[in-house]
mmCIF file of C-alpha atoms in Angstrom:
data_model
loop_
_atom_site.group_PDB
_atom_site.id
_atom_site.type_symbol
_atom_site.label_atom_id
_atom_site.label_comp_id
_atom_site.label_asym_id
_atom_site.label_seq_id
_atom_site.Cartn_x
_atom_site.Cartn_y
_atom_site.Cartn_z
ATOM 1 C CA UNK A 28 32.181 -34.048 14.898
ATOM 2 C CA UNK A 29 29.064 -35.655 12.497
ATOM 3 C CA UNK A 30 29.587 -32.990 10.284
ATOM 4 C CA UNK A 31 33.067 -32.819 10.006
ATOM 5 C CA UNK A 32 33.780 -36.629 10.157
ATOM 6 C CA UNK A 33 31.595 -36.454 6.685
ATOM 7 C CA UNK A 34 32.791 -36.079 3.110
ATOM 8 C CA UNK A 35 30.303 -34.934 1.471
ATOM 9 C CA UNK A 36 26.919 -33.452 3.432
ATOM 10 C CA UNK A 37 23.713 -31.701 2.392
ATOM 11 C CA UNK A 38 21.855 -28.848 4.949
ATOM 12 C CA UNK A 39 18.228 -29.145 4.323
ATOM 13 C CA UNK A 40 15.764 -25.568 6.109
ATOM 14 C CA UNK A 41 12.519 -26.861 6.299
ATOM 15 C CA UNK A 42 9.493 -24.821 6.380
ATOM 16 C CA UNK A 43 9.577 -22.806 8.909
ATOM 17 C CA UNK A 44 9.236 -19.178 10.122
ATOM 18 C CA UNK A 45 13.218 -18.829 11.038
ATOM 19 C CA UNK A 46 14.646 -15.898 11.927
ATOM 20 C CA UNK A 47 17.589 -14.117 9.237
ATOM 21 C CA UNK A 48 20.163 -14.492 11.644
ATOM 22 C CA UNK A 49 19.537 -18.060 11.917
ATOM 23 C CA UNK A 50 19.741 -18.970 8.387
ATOM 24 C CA UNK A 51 22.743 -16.423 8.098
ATOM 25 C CA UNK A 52 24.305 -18.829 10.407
ATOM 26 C CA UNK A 53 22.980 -22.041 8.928
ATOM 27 C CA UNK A 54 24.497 -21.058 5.258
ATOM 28 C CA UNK A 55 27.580 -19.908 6.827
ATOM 29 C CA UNK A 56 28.517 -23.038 8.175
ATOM 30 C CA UNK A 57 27.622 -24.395 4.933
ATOM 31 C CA UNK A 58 29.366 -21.984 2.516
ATOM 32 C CA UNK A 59 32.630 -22.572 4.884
ATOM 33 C CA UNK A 60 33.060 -26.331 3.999
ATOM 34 C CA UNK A 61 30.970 -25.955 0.856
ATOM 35 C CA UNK A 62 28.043 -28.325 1.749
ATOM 36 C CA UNK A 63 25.003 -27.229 -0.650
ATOM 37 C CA UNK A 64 22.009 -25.711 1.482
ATOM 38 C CA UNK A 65 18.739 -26.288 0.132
ATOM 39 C CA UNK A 66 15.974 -24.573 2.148
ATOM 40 C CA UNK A 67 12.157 -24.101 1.445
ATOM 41 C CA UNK A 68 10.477 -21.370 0.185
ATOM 42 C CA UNK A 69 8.398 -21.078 3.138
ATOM 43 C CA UNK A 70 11.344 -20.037 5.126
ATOM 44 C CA UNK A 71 11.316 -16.576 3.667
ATOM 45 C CA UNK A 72 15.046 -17.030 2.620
ATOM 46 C CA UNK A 73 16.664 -14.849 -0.093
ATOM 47 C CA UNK A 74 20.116 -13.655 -1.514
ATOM 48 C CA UNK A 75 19.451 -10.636 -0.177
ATOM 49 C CA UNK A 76 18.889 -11.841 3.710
ATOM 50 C CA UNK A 77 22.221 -13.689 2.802
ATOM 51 C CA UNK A 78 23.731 -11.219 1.641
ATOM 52 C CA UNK A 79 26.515 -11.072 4.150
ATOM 53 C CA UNK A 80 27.426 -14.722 4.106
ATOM 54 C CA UNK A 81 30.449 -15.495 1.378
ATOM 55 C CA UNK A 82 30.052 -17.664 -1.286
ATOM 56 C CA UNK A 83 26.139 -18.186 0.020
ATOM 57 C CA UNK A 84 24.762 -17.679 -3.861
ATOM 58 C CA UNK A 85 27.426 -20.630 -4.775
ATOM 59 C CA UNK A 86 25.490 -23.116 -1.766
ATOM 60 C CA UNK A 87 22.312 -21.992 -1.679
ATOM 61 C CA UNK A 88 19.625 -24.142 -3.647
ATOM 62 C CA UNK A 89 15.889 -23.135 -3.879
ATOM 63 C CA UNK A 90 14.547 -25.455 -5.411
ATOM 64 C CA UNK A 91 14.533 -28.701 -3.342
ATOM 65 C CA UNK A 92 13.536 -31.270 -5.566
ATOM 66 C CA UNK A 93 16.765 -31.000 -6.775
ATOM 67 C CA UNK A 94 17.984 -33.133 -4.943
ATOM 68 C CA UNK A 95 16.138 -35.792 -5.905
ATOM 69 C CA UNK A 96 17.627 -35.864 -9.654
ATOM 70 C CA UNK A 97 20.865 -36.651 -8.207
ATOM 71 C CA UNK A 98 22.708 -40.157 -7.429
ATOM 72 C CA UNK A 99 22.252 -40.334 -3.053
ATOM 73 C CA UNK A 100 25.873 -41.907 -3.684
ATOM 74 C CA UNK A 101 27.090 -38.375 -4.129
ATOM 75 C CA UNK A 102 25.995 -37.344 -0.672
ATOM 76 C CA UNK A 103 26.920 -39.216 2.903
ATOM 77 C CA UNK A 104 25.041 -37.266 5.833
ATOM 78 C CA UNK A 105 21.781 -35.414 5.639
ATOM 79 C CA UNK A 106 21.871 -32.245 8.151
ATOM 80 C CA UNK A 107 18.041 -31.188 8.724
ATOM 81 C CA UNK A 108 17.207 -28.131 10.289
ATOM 82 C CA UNK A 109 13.224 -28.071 11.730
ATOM 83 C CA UNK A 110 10.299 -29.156 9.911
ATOM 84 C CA UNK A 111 9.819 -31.758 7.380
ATOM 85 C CA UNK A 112 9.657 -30.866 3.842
ATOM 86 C CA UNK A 113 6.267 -29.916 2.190
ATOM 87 C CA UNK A 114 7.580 -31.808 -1.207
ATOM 88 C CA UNK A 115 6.231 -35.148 -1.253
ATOM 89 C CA UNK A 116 9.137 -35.578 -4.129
ATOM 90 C CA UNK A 117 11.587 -34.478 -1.728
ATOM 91 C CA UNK A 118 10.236 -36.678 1.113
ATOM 92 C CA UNK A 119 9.955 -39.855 -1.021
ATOM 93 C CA UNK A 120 13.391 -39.359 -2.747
ATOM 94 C CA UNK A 121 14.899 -39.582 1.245
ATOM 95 C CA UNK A 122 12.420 -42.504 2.433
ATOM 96 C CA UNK A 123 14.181 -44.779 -0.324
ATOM 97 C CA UNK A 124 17.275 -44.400 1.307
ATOM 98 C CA UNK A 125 17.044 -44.498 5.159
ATOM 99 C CA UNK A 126 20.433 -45.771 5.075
ATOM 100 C CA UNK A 127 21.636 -41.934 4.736
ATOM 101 C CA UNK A 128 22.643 -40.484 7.834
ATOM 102 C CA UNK A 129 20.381 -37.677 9.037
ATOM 103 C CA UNK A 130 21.303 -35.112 11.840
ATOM 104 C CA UNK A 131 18.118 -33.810 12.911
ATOM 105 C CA UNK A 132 18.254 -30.032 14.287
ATOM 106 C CA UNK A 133 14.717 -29.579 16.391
ATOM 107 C CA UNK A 134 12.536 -28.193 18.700
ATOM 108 C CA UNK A 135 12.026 -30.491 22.170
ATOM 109 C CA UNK A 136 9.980 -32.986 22.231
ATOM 110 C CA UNK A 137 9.574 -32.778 18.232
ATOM 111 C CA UNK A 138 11.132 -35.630 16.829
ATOM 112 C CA UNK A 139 10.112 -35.228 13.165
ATOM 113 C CA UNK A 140 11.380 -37.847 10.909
ATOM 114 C CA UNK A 141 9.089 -39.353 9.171
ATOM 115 C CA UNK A 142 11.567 -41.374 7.190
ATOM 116 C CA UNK A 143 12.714 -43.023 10.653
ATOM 117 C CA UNK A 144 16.075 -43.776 9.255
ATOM 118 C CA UNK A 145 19.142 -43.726 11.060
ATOM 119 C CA UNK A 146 18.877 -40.114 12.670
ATOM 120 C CA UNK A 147 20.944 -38.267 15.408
ATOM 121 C CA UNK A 148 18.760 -36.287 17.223
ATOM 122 C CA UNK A 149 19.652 -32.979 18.769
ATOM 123 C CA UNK A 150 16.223 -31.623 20.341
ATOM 124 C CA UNK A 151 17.788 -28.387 21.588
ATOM 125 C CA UNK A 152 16.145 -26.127 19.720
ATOM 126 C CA UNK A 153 17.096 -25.179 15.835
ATOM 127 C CA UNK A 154 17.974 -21.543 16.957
ATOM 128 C CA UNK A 155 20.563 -22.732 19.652
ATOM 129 C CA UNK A 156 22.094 -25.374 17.203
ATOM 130 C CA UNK A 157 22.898 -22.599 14.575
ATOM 131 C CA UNK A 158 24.097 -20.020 17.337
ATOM 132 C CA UNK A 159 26.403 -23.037 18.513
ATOM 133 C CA UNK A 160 27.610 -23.558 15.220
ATOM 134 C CA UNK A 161 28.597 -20.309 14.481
ATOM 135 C CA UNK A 162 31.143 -20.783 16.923
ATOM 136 C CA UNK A 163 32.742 -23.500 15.757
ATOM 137 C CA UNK A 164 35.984 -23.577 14.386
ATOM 138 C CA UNK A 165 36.270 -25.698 11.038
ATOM 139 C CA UNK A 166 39.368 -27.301 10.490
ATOM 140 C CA UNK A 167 38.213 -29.235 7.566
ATOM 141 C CA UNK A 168 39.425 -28.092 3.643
ATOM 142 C CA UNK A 169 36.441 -27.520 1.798
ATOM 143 C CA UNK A 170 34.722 -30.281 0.205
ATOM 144 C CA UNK A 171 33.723 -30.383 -3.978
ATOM 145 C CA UNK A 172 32.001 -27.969 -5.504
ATOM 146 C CA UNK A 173 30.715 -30.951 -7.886
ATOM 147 C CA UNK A 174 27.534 -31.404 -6.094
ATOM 148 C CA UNK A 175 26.660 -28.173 -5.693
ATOM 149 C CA UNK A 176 27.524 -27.286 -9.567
ATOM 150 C CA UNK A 177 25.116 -30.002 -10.388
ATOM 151 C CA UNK A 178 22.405 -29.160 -8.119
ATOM 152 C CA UNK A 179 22.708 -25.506 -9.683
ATOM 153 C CA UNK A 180 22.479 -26.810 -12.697
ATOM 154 C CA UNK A 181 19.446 -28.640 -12.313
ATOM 155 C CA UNK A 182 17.745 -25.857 -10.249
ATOM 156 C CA UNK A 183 18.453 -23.851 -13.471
ATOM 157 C CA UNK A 184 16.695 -26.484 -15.985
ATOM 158 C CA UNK A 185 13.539 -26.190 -13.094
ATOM 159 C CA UNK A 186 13.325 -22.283 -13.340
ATOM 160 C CA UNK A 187 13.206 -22.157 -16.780
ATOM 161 C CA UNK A 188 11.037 -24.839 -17.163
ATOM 162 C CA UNK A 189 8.611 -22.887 -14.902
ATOM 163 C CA UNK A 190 9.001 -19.757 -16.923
ATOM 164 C CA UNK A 191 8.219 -21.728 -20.299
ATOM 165 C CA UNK A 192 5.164 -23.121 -18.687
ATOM 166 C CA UNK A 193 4.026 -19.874 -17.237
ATOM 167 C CA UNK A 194 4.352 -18.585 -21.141
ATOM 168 C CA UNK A 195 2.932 -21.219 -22.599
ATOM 169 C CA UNK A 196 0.090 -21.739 -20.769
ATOM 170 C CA UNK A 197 -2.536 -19.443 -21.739
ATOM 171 C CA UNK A 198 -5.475 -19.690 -19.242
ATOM 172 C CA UNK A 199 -5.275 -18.914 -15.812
ATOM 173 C CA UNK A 200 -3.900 -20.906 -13.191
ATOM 174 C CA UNK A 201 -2.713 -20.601 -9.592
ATOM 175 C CA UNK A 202 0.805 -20.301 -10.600
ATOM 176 C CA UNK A 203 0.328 -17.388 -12.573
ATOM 177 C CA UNK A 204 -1.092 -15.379 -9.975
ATOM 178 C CA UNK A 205 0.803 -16.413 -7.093
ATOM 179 C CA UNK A 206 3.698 -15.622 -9.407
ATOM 180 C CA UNK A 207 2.334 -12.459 -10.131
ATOM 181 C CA UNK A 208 1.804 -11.647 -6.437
ATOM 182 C CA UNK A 209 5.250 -12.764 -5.080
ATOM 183 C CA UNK A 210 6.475 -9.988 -8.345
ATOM 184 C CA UNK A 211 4.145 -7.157 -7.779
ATOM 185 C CA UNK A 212 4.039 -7.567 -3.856
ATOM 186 C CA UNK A 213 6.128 -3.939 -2.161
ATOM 187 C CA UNK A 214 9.271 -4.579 -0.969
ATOM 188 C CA UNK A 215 9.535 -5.356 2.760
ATOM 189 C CA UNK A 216 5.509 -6.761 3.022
ATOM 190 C CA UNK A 217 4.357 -9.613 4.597
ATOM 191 C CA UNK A 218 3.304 -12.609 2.771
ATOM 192 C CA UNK A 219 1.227 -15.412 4.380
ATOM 193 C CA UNK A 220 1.385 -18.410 2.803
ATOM 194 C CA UNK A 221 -1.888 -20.959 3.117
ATOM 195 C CA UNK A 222 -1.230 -24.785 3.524
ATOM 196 C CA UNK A 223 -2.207 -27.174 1.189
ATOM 197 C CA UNK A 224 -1.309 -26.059 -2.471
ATOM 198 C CA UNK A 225 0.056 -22.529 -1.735
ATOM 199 C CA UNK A 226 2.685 -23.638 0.156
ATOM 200 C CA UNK A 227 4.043 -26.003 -1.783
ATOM 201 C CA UNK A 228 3.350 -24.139 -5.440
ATOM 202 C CA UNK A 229 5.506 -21.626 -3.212
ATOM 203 C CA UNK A 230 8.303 -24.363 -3.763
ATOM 204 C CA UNK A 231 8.460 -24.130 -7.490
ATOM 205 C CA UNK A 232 6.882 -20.196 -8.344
ATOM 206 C CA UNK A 233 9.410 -18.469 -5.428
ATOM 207 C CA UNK A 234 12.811 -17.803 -6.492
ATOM 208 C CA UNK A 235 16.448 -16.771 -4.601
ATOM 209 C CA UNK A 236 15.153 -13.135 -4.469
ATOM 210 C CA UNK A 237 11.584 -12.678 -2.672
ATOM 211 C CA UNK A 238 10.742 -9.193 -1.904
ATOM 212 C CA UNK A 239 8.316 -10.221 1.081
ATOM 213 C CA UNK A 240 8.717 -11.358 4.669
ATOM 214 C CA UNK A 241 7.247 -15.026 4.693
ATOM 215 C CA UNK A 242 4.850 -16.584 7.434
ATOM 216 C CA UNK A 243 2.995 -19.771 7.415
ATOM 217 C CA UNK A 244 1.026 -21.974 10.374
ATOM 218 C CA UNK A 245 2.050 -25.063 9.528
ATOM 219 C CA UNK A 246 1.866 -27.442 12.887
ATOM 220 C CA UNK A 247 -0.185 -30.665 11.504
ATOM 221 C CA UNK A 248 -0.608 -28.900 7.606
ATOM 222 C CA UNK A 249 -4.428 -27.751 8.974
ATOM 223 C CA UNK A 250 -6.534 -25.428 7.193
ATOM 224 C CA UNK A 251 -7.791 -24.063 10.264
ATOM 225 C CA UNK A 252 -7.226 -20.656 11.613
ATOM 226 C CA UNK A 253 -5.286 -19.181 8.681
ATOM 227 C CA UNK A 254 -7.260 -16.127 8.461
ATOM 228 C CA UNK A 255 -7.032 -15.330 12.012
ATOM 229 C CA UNK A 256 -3.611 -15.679 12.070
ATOM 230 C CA UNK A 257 -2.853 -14.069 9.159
ATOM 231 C CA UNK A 258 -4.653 -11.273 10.962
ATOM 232 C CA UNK A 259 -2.177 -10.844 13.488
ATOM 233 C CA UNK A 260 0.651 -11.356 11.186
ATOM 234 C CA UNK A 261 -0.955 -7.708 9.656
ATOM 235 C CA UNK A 262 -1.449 -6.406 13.026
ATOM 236 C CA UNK A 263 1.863 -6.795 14.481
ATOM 237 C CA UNK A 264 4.033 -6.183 10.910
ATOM 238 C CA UNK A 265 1.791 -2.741 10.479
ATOM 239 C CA UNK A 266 2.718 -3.029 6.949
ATOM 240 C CA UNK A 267 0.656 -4.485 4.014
ATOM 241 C CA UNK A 268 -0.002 -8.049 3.912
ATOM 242 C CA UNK A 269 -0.993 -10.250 1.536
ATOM 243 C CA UNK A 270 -2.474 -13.684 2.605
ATOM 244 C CA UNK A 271 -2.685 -16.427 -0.116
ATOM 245 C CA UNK A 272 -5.441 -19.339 0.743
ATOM 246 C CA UNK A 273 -7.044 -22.138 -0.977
ATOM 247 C CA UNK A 274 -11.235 -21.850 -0.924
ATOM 248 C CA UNK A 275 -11.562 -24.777 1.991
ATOM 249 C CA UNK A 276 -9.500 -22.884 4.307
ATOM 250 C CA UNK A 277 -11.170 -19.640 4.012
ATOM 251 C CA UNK A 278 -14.292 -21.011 4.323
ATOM 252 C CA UNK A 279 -13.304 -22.997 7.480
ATOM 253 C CA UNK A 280 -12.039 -19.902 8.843
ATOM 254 C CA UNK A 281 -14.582 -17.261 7.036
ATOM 255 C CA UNK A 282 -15.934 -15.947 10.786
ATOM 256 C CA UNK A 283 -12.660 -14.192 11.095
ATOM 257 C CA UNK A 284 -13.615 -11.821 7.932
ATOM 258 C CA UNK A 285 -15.349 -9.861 10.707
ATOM 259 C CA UNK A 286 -11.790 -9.140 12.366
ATOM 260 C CA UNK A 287 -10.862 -6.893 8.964
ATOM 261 C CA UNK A 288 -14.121 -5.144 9.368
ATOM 262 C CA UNK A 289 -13.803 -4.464 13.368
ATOM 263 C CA UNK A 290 -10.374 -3.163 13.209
ATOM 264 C CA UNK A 291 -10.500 -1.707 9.663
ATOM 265 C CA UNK A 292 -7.788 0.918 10.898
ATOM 266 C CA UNK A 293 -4.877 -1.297 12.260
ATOM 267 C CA UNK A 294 -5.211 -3.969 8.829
ATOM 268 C CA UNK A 295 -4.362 -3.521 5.582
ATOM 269 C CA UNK A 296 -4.763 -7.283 4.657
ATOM 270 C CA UNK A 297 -5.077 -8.236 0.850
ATOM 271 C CA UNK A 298 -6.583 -11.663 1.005
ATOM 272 C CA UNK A 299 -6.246 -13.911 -2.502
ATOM 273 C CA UNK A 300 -8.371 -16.662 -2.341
ATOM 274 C CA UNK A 301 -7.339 -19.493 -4.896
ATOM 275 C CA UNK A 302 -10.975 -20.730 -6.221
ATOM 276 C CA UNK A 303 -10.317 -24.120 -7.319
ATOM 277 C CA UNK A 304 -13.842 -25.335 -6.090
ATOM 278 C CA UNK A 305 -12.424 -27.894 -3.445
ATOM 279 C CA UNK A 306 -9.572 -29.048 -1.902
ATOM 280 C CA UNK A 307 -7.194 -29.676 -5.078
ATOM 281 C CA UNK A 308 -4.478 -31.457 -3.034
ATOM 282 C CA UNK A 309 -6.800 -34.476 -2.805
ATOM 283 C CA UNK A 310 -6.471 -34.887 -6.827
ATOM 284 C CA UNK A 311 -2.937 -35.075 -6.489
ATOM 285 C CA UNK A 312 -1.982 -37.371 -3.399
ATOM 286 C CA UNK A 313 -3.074 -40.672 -2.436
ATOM 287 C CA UNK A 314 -6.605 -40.244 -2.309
ATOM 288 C CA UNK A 315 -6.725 -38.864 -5.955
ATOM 289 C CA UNK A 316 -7.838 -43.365 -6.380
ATOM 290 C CA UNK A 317 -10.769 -42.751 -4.641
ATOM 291 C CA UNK A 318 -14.118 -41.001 -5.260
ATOM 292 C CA UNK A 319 -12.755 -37.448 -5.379
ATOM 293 C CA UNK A 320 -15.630 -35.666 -4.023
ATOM 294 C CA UNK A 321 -14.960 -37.905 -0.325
ATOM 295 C CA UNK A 322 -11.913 -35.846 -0.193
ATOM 296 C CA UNK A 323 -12.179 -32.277 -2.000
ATOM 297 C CA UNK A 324 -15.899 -31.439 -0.621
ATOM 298 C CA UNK A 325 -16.530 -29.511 -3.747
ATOM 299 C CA UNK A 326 -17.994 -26.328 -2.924
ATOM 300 C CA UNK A 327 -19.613 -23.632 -5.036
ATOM 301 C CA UNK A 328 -20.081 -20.263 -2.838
ATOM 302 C CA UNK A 329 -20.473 -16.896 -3.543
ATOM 303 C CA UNK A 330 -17.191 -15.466 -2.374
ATOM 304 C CA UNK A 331 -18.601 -11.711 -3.805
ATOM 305 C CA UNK A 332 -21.547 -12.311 -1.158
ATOM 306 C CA UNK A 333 -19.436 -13.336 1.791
ATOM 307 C CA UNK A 334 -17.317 -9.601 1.513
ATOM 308 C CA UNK A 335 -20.292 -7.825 0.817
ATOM 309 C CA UNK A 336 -22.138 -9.589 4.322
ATOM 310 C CA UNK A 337 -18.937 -8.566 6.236
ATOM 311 C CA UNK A 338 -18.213 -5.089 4.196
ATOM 312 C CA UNK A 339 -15.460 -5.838 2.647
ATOM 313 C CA UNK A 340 -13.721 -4.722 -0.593
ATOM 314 C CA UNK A 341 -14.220 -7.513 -3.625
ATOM 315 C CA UNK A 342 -12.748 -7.917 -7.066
ATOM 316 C CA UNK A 343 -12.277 -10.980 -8.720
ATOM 317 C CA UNK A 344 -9.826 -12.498 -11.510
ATOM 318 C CA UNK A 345 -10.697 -14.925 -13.952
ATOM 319 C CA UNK A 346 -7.734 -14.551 -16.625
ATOM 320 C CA UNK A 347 -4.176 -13.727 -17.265
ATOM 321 C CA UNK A 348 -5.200 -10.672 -19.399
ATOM 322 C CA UNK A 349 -6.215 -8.733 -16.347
ATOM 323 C CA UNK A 350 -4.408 -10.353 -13.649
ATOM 324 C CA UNK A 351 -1.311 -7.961 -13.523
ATOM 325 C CA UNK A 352 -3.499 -5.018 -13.177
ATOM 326 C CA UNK A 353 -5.791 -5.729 -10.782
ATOM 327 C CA UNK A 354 -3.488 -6.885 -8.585
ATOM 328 C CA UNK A 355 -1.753 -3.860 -8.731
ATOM 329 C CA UNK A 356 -4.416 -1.767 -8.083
ATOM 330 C CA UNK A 357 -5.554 -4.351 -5.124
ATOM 331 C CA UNK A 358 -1.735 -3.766 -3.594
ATOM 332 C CA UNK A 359 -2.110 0.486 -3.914
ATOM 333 C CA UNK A 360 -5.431 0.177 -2.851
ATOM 334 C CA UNK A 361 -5.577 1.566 1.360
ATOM 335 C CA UNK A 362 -8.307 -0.806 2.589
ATOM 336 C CA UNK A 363 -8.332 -4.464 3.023
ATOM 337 C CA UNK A 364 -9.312 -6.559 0.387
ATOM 338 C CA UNK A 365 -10.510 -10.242 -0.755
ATOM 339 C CA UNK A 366 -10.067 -11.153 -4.533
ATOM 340 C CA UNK A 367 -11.124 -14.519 -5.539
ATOM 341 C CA UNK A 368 -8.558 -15.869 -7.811
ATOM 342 C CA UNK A 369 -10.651 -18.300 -10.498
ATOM 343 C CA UNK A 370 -8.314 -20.750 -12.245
ATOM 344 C CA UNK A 371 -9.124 -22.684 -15.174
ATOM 345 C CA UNK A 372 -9.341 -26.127 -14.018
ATOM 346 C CA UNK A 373 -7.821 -28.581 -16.509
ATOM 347 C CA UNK A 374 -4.611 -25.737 -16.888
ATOM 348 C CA UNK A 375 -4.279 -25.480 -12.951
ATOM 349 C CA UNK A 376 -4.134 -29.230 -12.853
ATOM 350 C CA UNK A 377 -1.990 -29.581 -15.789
ATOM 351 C CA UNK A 378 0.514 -27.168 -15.287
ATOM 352 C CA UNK A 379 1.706 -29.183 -12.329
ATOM 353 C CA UNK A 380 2.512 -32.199 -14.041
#
């Protein structure tokens, strides 16, 4: 009745490990009354998982800032599916206007709304909301395809903004080779995604078509564990895996290296460890007004030591010339890996302005 009593609503997937029949579900209720669908990259959503639902590549937005370069007049009920967003653009853009109407899909007992607005909660679960509402029966006509043309649109202007910066940047940078990896990653892999700045470059490197099966831990955003867990994500897909992690979180979690080297035969993990030399999220959120080093812990360690104490295969990258290629020769390579991604530091930081 929320949804249908609305004129014009917005679905929001936040980052979470959903299954494809839910979003199928999700976007088809969507793509039925035309209501744009913006969902994270962390959900491990594509065209191609959507493939089924009509008119999905007319709703579907990947790029969820885009929503914040719109007038909130255009838009009168917010419908929120799991986790909160890991753009603070995103997140900011809807705390400004707690008069929206959100209904809040989500887990019991969850409750997350950070913007404490005026929500309707429904804390059945997110999987039992979308199985529900692919039974309803709309009655509605569709709604404008005005908002959705215009968040296309400005998706658009994003991507190829990306691109040109990707170009025209010429030292290395995180983007470049998590770009590179979501390109040169086989079909059908796994890809898990570390928190702070991996999952949310995710946001703006990851387009509608991503050729690998997404995971993430992202509970409270912690750095802790990632390794281990990305572990099992290898063990249980028995397919190549690819884990992308900032430096902090492997080192908090550098004890589980010994899990590739105990069950070398059941793991073909290819670990990328982005080498900015802290915790670069702290230069770019609140804290970036304090003394830095409080909050990124700058670290200098010998990554090339750590593999070679645990046995593990090492390469490292320290510039676009050979990034492509040793990438691809870390992804046809049997064994499991770790390659220390080096960015330049003043590009990494400036590309994501």
């Amino acid at each position: 009745e929320i949804i249908e009593a609305a004129k014009s609503p917005i679905f929001i997937l936040g980052p979470e490990n959903f299954n494809p029949s839910l979003m199928q579900n999700v976007a088809r209720i969507a793509a039925s009354i035309g209501a744009p669908l913006l969902a994270e990259a962390a959900t491990g959503i594509s065209l191609k998982i959507l493939s089924e639902v009509k008119n999905a590549e007319n709703i579907y937005i990947h790029h969820v800032d885009s929503l914040t370069s719109t007038d909130p007049e255009k838009f009168d009920l917010i419908v929120r599916f799991g986790a909160v967003s890991v753009s603070k653009k995103l997140q900011d853009f809807l705390d400004r206007f707690p008069m929206i109407p959100t209904l809040l899909f989500d887990e019991p007992g969850e409750w997350r709304n950070p913007a404490v607005g005026s929500a309707t909660y429904a804390d059945f679960g997110v999987l039992t909301a979308a199985k529900a509402m692919a039974k309803w029966d709309y009655t509605r006509k569709p709604l404008s395809k005005k908002l959705g043309a215009e968040l296309s649109a400005i998706e658009a202007r994003h991507t190829a903004n990306v691109k040109q910066k990707l170009i025209d940047t010429t030292e290395l940078t995180e983007w470049h080779a998590l770009d590179a990896i979501l390109r040169l990653i086989p079909e059908g892999s796994a890809l898990f995604i570390g928190n702070s700045m991996p999952v949310r470059d995710l946001n703006f490197i990851a387009g509608k078509n991503c050729r690998a099966e997404i995971f993430h831990n992202r509970g409270l955003s912690g750095i802790d564990g990632l390794l281990a867990s990305a572990c099992g994500v290898a063990m249980a897909h028995r397919k190549l895996t690819a884990l992308v992690i900032g430096d902090l979180s492997l080192v908090h979690d550098v004890g589980s290296l010994a899990i590739l080297k105990n069950h070398a035969q059941e793991l073909n993990l290819k670990i990328f460890v982005m080498n900015n030399g802290g915790g670069e999220i702290f230069r770019r959120v609140g804290t970036k007004n304090f003394e830095p080093a409080w909050f990124t812990t700058p670290q200098s360690i010998d990554f090339s030591g750590i593999a070679a104490g645990f046995g593990i295969a090492f390469s490292k990258i320290t510039s676009k010339n050979s990034l492509e290629q040793k990438i691809t020769e870390i992804f046809h390579a049997s064994e499991s890996s770790l390659c220390e991604i080096q960015p330049d530091p003043v590009a990494n930081s400036s590309i994501r302005d």
